Structures are given as C-alpha cells and as structure tokens.
mmCIF file with all atom_site columns, C-alpha atoms in Angstrom:
data_model
loop_
_atom_site.group_PDB
_atom_site.id
_atom_site.type_symbol
_atom_site.label_atom_id
_atom_site.label_alt_id
_atom_site.label_comp_id
_atom_site.label_asym_id
_atom_site.label_entity_id
_atom_site.label_seq_id
_atom_site.pdbx_PDB_ins_code
_atom_site.Cartn_x
_atom_site.Cartn_y
_atom_site.Cartn_z
_atom_site.occupancy
_atom_site.B_iso_or_equiv
_atom_site.pdbx_formal_charge
_atom_site.auth_seq_id
_atom_site.auth_comp_id
_atom_site.auth_asym_id
_atom_site.auth_atom_id
_atom_site.pdbx_PDB_model_num
ATOM 1   C CA . UNK A 1 1   ? -131.037 70.037 57.929 1.00 0.00 ? 117 UNK A CA 1
ATOM 2   C CA . UNK A 1 2   ? -129.838 67.135 60.128 1.00 0.00 ? 118 UNK A CA 1
ATOM 3   C CA . UNK A 1 3   ? -129.837 67.802 64.340 1.00 0.00 ? 119 UNK A CA 1
ATOM 4   C CA . UNK A 1 4   ? -126.785 68.477 65.735 1.00 0.00 ? 120 UNK A CA 1
ATOM 5   C CA . UNK A 1 5   ? -125.441 67.165 69.219 1.00 0.00 ? 121 UNK A CA 1
ATOM 6   C CA . UNK A 1 6   ? -123.092 69.525 69.651 1.00 0.00 ? 122 UNK A CA 1
ATOM 7   C CA . UNK A 1 7   ? -122.488 68.668 73.375 1.00 0.00 ? 123 UNK A CA 1
ATOM 8   C CA . UNK A 1 8   ? -121.690 65.022 72.246 1.00 0.00 ? 124 UNK A CA 1
ATOM 9   C CA . UNK A 1 9   ? -120.057 66.979 69.222 1.00 0.00 ? 125 UNK A CA 1
ATOM 10  C CA . UNK A 1 10  ? -117.451 69.180 71.462 1.00 0.00 ? 126 UNK A CA 1
ATOM 11  C CA . UNK A 1 11  ? -117.059 66.100 73.672 1.00 0.00 ? 127 UNK A CA 1
ATOM 12  C CA . UNK A 1 12  ? -115.697 64.422 70.893 1.00 0.00 ? 128 UNK A CA 1
ATOM 13  C CA . UNK A 1 13  ? -113.363 67.572 69.278 1.00 0.00 ? 129 UNK A CA 1
ATOM 14  C CA . UNK A 1 14  ? -112.496 67.779 72.782 1.00 0.00 ? 130 UNK A CA 1
ATOM 15  C CA . UNK A 1 15  ? -111.344 63.846 72.466 1.00 0.00 ? 131 UNK A CA 1
ATOM 16  C CA . UNK A 1 16  ? -109.510 65.046 69.076 1.00 0.00 ? 132 UNK A CA 1
ATOM 17  C CA . UNK A 1 17  ? -107.247 67.619 70.278 1.00 0.00 ? 133 UNK A CA 1
ATOM 18  C CA . UNK A 1 18  ? -106.271 65.957 73.608 1.00 0.00 ? 134 UNK A CA 1
ATOM 19  C CA . UNK A 1 19  ? -105.098 62.531 71.324 1.00 0.00 ? 135 UNK A CA 1
ATOM 20  C CA . UNK A 1 20  ? -103.746 65.030 68.860 1.00 0.00 ? 136 UNK A CA 1
ATOM 21  C CA . UNK A 1 21  ? -101.086 66.575 71.303 1.00 0.00 ? 137 UNK A CA 1
ATOM 22  C CA . UNK A 1 22  ? -100.087 63.516 73.656 1.00 0.00 ? 138 UNK A CA 1
ATOM 23  C CA . UNK A 1 23  ? -99.094  62.606 69.564 1.00 0.00 ? 139 UNK A CA 1
ATOM 24  C CA . UNK A 1 24  ? -97.237  66.205 69.515 1.00 0.00 ? 140 UNK A CA 1
ATOM 25  C CA . UNK A 1 25  ? -95.626  66.245 72.245 1.00 0.00 ? 141 UNK A CA 1
ATOM 26  C CA . UNK A 1 26  ? -94.493  62.165 71.856 1.00 0.00 ? 142 UNK A CA 1
ATOM 27  C CA . UNK A 1 27  ? -92.683  62.970 68.602 1.00 0.00 ? 143 UNK A CA 1
ATOM 28  C CA . UNK A 1 28  ? -91.326  66.012 69.693 1.00 0.00 ? 144 UNK A CA 1
ATOM 29  C CA . UNK A 1 29  ? -87.880  66.162 70.624 1.00 0.00 ? 145 UNK A CA 1
ATOM 30  C CA . UNK A 1 30  ? -85.541  68.203 72.561 1.00 0.00 ? 146 UNK A CA 1
ATOM 31  C CA . UNK A 1 31  ? -86.125  72.310 73.219 1.00 0.00 ? 147 UNK A CA 1
ATOM 32  C CA . UNK A 1 32  ? -87.704  74.967 70.988 1.00 0.00 ? 148 UNK A CA 1
ATOM 33  C CA . UNK A 1 33  ? -85.267  77.806 73.056 1.00 0.00 ? 149 UNK A CA 1
ATOM 34  C CA . UNK A 1 34  ? -82.533  76.928 75.315 1.00 0.00 ? 150 UNK A CA 1
ATOM 35  C CA . UNK A 1 35  ? -83.989  78.766 78.216 1.00 0.00 ? 151 UNK A CA 1
ATOM 36  C CA . UNK A 1 36  ? -86.480  75.605 78.028 1.00 0.00 ? 152 UNK A CA 1
ATOM 37  C CA . UNK A 1 37  ? -83.732  73.698 78.619 1.00 0.00 ? 153 UNK A CA 1
ATOM 38  C CA . UNK A 1 38  ? -81.095  75.145 80.833 1.00 0.00 ? 154 UNK A CA 1
ATOM 39  C CA . UNK A 1 39  ? -83.887  77.299 82.238 1.00 0.00 ? 155 UNK A CA 1
ATOM 40  C CA . UNK A 1 40  ? -86.352  75.701 83.380 1.00 0.00 ? 156 UNK A CA 1
ATOM 41  C CA . UNK A 1 41  ? -85.068  72.003 83.060 1.00 0.00 ? 157 UNK A CA 1
ATOM 42  C CA . UNK A 1 42  ? -82.560  72.017 84.762 1.00 0.00 ? 158 UNK A CA 1
ATOM 43  C CA . UNK A 1 43  ? -83.056  74.481 87.809 1.00 0.00 ? 159 UNK A CA 1
ATOM 44  C CA . UNK A 1 44  ? -85.793  71.318 88.690 1.00 0.00 ? 160 UNK A CA 1
ATOM 45  C CA . UNK A 1 45  ? -83.038  68.794 87.842 1.00 0.00 ? 161 UNK A CA 1
ATOM 46  C CA . UNK A 1 46  ? -81.201  71.467 90.628 1.00 0.00 ? 162 UNK A CA 1
ATOM 47  C CA . UNK A 1 47  ? -83.360  70.731 92.918 1.00 0.00 ? 163 UNK A CA 1
ATOM 48  C CA . UNK A 1 48  ? -83.629  67.077 92.418 1.00 0.00 ? 164 UNK A CA 1
ATOM 49  C CA . UNK A 1 49  ? -80.511  66.337 93.194 1.00 0.00 ? 165 UNK A CA 1
ATOM 50  C CA . UNK A 1 50  ? -79.557  65.529 89.437 1.00 0.00 ? 166 UNK A CA 1
ATOM 51  C CA . UNK A 1 51  ? -77.489  68.216 88.719 1.00 0.00 ? 167 UNK A CA 1
ATOM 52  C CA . UNK A 1 52  ? -74.413  70.749 90.101 1.00 0.00 ? 168 UNK A CA 1
ATOM 53  C CA . UNK A 1 53  ? -75.092  74.561 90.850 1.00 0.00 ? 169 UNK A CA 1
ATOM 54  C CA . UNK A 1 54  ? -71.856  74.668 88.789 1.00 0.00 ? 170 UNK A CA 1
ATOM 55  C CA . UNK A 1 55  ? -73.697  74.114 85.914 1.00 0.00 ? 171 UNK A CA 1
ATOM 56  C CA . UNK A 1 56  ? -76.751  76.616 86.081 1.00 0.00 ? 172 UNK A CA 1
ATOM 57  C CA . UNK A 1 57  ? -76.639  79.632 84.085 1.00 0.00 ? 173 UNK A CA 1
ATOM 58  C CA . UNK A 1 58  ? -75.661  83.177 85.992 1.00 0.00 ? 174 UNK A CA 1
ATOM 59  C CA . UNK A 1 59  ? -80.417  83.721 86.796 1.00 0.00 ? 175 UNK A CA 1
ATOM 60  C CA . UNK A 1 60  ? -80.207  81.303 88.645 1.00 0.00 ? 176 UNK A CA 1
ATOM 61  C CA . UNK A 1 61  ? -77.156  82.787 90.832 1.00 0.00 ? 177 UNK A CA 1
ATOM 62  C CA . UNK A 1 62  ? -79.131  86.820 90.336 1.00 0.00 ? 178 UNK A CA 1
ATOM 63  C CA . UNK A 1 63  ? -82.663  85.048 91.398 1.00 0.00 ? 179 UNK A CA 1
ATOM 64  C CA . UNK A 1 64  ? -84.291  86.529 87.879 1.00 0.00 ? 180 UNK A CA 1
ATOM 65  C CA . UNK A 1 65  ? -86.184  84.059 86.880 1.00 0.00 ? 181 UNK A CA 1
ATOM 66  C CA . UNK A 1 66  ? -89.870  83.002 87.700 1.00 0.00 ? 182 UNK A CA 1
ATOM 67  C CA . UNK A 1 67  ? -90.071  79.633 90.530 1.00 0.00 ? 183 UNK A CA 1
ATOM 68  C CA . UNK A 1 68  ? -93.584  78.793 88.644 1.00 0.00 ? 184 UNK A CA 1
ATOM 69  C CA . UNK A 1 69  ? -92.041  76.455 85.809 1.00 0.00 ? 185 UNK A CA 1
ATOM 70  C CA . UNK A 1 70  ? -89.041  74.681 87.325 1.00 0.00 ? 186 UNK A CA 1
ATOM 71  C CA . UNK A 1 71  ? -91.091  74.335 90.819 1.00 0.00 ? 187 UNK A CA 1
ATOM 72  C CA . UNK A 1 72  ? -93.987  73.025 88.708 1.00 0.00 ? 188 UNK A CA 1
ATOM 73  C CA . UNK A 1 73  ? -90.918  70.630 86.270 1.00 0.00 ? 189 UNK A CA 1
ATOM 74  C CA . UNK A 1 74  ? -89.453  68.946 89.715 1.00 0.00 ? 190 UNK A CA 1
ATOM 75  C CA . UNK A 1 75  ? -92.974  68.166 91.145 1.00 0.00 ? 191 UNK A CA 1
ATOM 76  C CA . UNK A 1 76  ? -93.621  66.247 87.859 1.00 0.00 ? 192 UNK A CA 1
ATOM 77  C CA . UNK A 1 77  ? -89.878  64.750 88.421 1.00 0.00 ? 193 UNK A CA 1
ATOM 78  C CA . UNK A 1 78  ? -90.320  63.347 91.799 1.00 0.00 ? 194 UNK A CA 1
ATOM 79  C CA . UNK A 1 79  ? -94.007  61.947 91.534 1.00 0.00 ? 195 UNK A CA 1
ATOM 80  C CA . UNK A 1 80  ? -92.846  59.967 88.139 1.00 0.00 ? 196 UNK A CA 1
ATOM 81  C CA . UNK A 1 81  ? -89.032  59.166 90.639 1.00 0.00 ? 197 UNK A CA 1
ATOM 82  C CA . UNK A 1 82  ? -91.635  57.808 93.029 1.00 0.00 ? 198 UNK A CA 1
ATOM 83  C CA . UNK A 1 83  ? -93.478  55.538 89.820 1.00 0.00 ? 199 UNK A CA 1
ATOM 84  C CA . UNK A 1 84  ? -89.920  54.264 88.777 1.00 0.00 ? 200 UNK A CA 1
ATOM 85  C CA . UNK A 1 85  ? -90.025  56.303 85.662 1.00 0.00 ? 201 UNK A CA 1
ATOM 86  C CA . UNK A 1 86  ? -86.693  57.802 85.958 1.00 0.00 ? 202 UNK A CA 1
ATOM 87  C CA . UNK A 1 87  ? -86.092  58.304 82.117 1.00 0.00 ? 203 UNK A CA 1
ATOM 88  C CA . UNK A 1 88  ? -85.418  61.518 81.305 1.00 0.00 ? 204 UNK A CA 1
ATOM 89  C CA . UNK A 1 89  ? -86.815  61.595 78.107 1.00 0.00 ? 205 UNK A CA 1
ATOM 90  C CA . UNK A 1 90  ? -89.966  60.444 79.907 1.00 0.00 ? 206 UNK A CA 1
ATOM 91  C CA . UNK A 1 91  ? -90.233  63.049 82.096 1.00 0.00 ? 207 UNK A CA 1
ATOM 92  C CA . UNK A 1 92  ? -90.394  65.806 79.062 1.00 0.00 ? 208 UNK A CA 1
ATOM 93  C CA . UNK A 1 93  ? -92.644  63.752 77.602 1.00 0.00 ? 209 UNK A CA 1
ATOM 94  C CA . UNK A 1 94  ? -95.206  63.613 81.001 1.00 0.00 ? 210 UNK A CA 1
ATOM 95  C CA . UNK A 1 95  ? -94.077  68.245 80.897 1.00 0.00 ? 211 UNK A CA 1
ATOM 96  C CA . UNK A 1 96  ? -95.223  68.544 76.799 1.00 0.00 ? 212 UNK A CA 1
ATOM 97  C CA . UNK A 1 97  ? -98.469  66.459 78.004 1.00 0.00 ? 213 UNK A CA 1
ATOM 98  C CA . UNK A 1 98  ? -98.745  68.587 81.047 1.00 0.00 ? 214 UNK A CA 1
ATOM 99  C CA . UNK A 1 99  ? -98.544  71.656 79.405 1.00 0.00 ? 215 UNK A CA 1
ATOM 100 C CA . UNK A 1 100 ? -100.624 70.431 75.877 1.00 0.00 ? 216 UNK A CA 1
ATOM 101 C CA . UNK A 1 101 ? -103.746 69.142 78.809 1.00 0.00 ? 217 UNK A CA 1
ATOM 102 C CA . UNK A 1 102 ? -103.222 72.870 79.998 1.00 0.00 ? 218 UNK A CA 1
ATOM 103 C CA . UNK A 1 103 ? -103.349 73.874 76.752 1.00 0.00 ? 219 UNK A CA 1
ATOM 104 C CA . UNK A 1 104 ? -106.840 72.038 75.733 1.00 0.00 ? 220 UNK A CA 1
ATOM 105 C CA . UNK A 1 105 ? -108.814 73.720 78.948 1.00 0.00 ? 221 UNK A CA 1
ATOM 106 C CA . UNK A 1 106 ? -107.567 77.393 77.130 1.00 0.00 ? 222 UNK A CA 1
ATOM 107 C CA . UNK A 1 107 ? -108.476 76.477 73.889 1.00 0.00 ? 223 UNK A CA 1
ATOM 108 C CA . UNK A 1 108 ? -112.181 75.081 75.334 1.00 0.00 ? 224 UNK A CA 1
ATOM 109 C CA . UNK A 1 109 ? -112.357 78.350 77.192 1.00 0.00 ? 225 UNK A CA 1
ATOM 110 C CA . UNK A 1 110 ? -110.922 80.415 74.394 1.00 0.00 ? 226 UNK A CA 1
ATOM 111 C CA . UNK A 1 111 ? -113.725 78.537 71.748 1.00 0.00 ? 227 UNK A CA 1
ATOM 112 C CA . UNK A 1 112 ? -117.080 79.365 73.853 1.00 0.00 ? 228 UNK A CA 1
ATOM 113 C CA . UNK A 1 113 ? -115.101 83.165 74.560 1.00 0.00 ? 229 UNK A CA 1
ATOM 114 C CA . UNK A 1 114 ? -113.683 84.046 70.602 1.00 0.00 ? 230 UNK A CA 1
ATOM 115 C CA . UNK A 1 115 ? -115.723 81.535 68.954 1.00 0.00 ? 231 UNK A CA 1
ATOM 116 C CA . UNK A 1 116 ? -116.954 83.910 66.129 1.00 0.00 ? 232 UNK A CA 1
ATOM 117 C CA . UNK A 1 117 ? -113.807 86.029 65.629 1.00 0.00 ? 233 UNK A CA 1
ATOM 118 C CA . UNK A 1 118 ? -111.143 84.082 65.406 1.00 0.00 ? 234 UNK A CA 1
ATOM 119 C CA . UNK A 1 119 ? -109.363 82.630 61.964 1.00 0.00 ? 235 UNK A CA 1
ATOM 120 C CA . UNK A 1 120 ? -108.740 79.212 61.580 1.00 0.00 ? 236 UNK A CA 1
ATOM 121 C CA . UNK A 1 121 ? -104.794 79.923 61.301 1.00 0.00 ? 237 UNK A CA 1
ATOM 122 C CA . UNK A 1 122 ? -104.546 81.090 64.761 1.00 0.00 ? 238 UNK A CA 1
ATOM 123 C CA . UNK A 1 123 ? -105.647 77.531 66.128 1.00 0.00 ? 239 UNK A CA 1
ATOM 124 C CA . UNK A 1 124 ? -103.035 75.768 64.153 1.00 0.00 ? 240 UNK A CA 1
ATOM 125 C CA . UNK A 1 125 ? -100.597 77.677 65.717 1.00 0.00 ? 241 UNK A CA 1
ATOM 126 C CA . UNK A 1 126 ? -101.579 77.309 69.647 1.00 0.00 ? 242 UNK A CA 1
ATOM 127 C CA . UNK A 1 127 ? -100.892 73.286 68.454 1.00 0.00 ? 243 UNK A CA 1
ATOM 128 C CA . UNK A 1 128 ? -97.356  74.589 67.882 1.00 0.00 ? 244 UNK A CA 1
ATOM 129 C CA . UNK A 1 129 ? -97.217  76.561 70.757 1.00 0.00 ? 245 UNK A CA 1
ATOM 130 C CA . UNK A 1 130 ? -98.708  75.116 73.675 1.00 0.00 ? 246 UNK A CA 1
ATOM 131 C CA . UNK A 1 131 ? -96.788  70.931 72.991 1.00 0.00 ? 247 UNK A CA 1
ATOM 132 C CA . UNK A 1 132 ? -93.890  73.322 74.465 1.00 0.00 ? 248 UNK A CA 1
ATOM 133 C CA . UNK A 1 133 ? -92.790  73.700 77.964 1.00 0.00 ? 249 UNK A CA 1
ATOM 134 C CA . UNK A 1 134 ? -90.750  76.390 77.198 1.00 0.00 ? 250 UNK A CA 1
ATOM 135 C CA . UNK A 1 135 ? -91.581  80.443 78.745 1.00 0.00 ? 251 UNK A CA 1
ATOM 136 C CA . UNK A 1 136 ? -90.426  82.129 75.517 1.00 0.00 ? 252 UNK A CA 1
ATOM 137 C CA . UNK A 1 137 ? -94.140  83.699 75.187 1.00 0.00 ? 253 UNK A CA 1
#
C-alpha cells in the first residue's frame, strides 16, 4: 500500500473545498429567505446610511433581532466602501465568501472530531447551507 501524506492530502482537500465554496458563492444570486435580505442586509444598509428607517421591517423597531449578522455585514460594507468597492452584488458576494470561510473552518474542525460518525450526504448539505448569509438555521 502506498504511503500517503495525510497532512498534504488534508491541505489539498481544504483548498479544494475553499475553491468550490468560492465558486458557489460567486454563482449564487438572490437570497434563500426574505429574512436574509430584509432583516440582515437592510439593517446593515440602514446603519451605513444607505436605507431609510421607514423601509425597515417592524422587527427593527421592536429590537427583537440579533445585531450580530447586520453588524458584521455593516463592517464588511464599510471596509469594501473604503476600497472603492460599492457594488451591492460584490458586497453580497463578500458576505457569502465570509460565510464560506467560516464554514471551511467549521468543516475542518468537524472532520477532526466526527469523521468516523457522519455520512457523506451530510457534507453535501453543508455546502449548500454554508454559502448562505441567512440566519434561518
């Protein structure tokens, strides 16, 4: 049996996953749930001065939604604005790419912990879920 360098194989696999997720993030368009847009991106746009408070859903005034994802989106939007990248499509791509990067980290850790107990179908499902910036899961 040939001697396989598992460390190198793991690195290649992670690079393959990163490339796949970036392609998926790029070709993805729109959003999966309305919440992904109206309760995350619109909140971030409001904080960035790009949306009017009258356009926000009632959850904003009721303060019942988490501020973590809108806050993160706001920071990404401001950073991209500093770089002169103001296209809404580009901004949402970067959010999906950020979600993908976090997902790759989670997958890498999950493989180490659960590799003997998880079926292959689960990993395919994760690819779909991880490129989304929604809060519905």
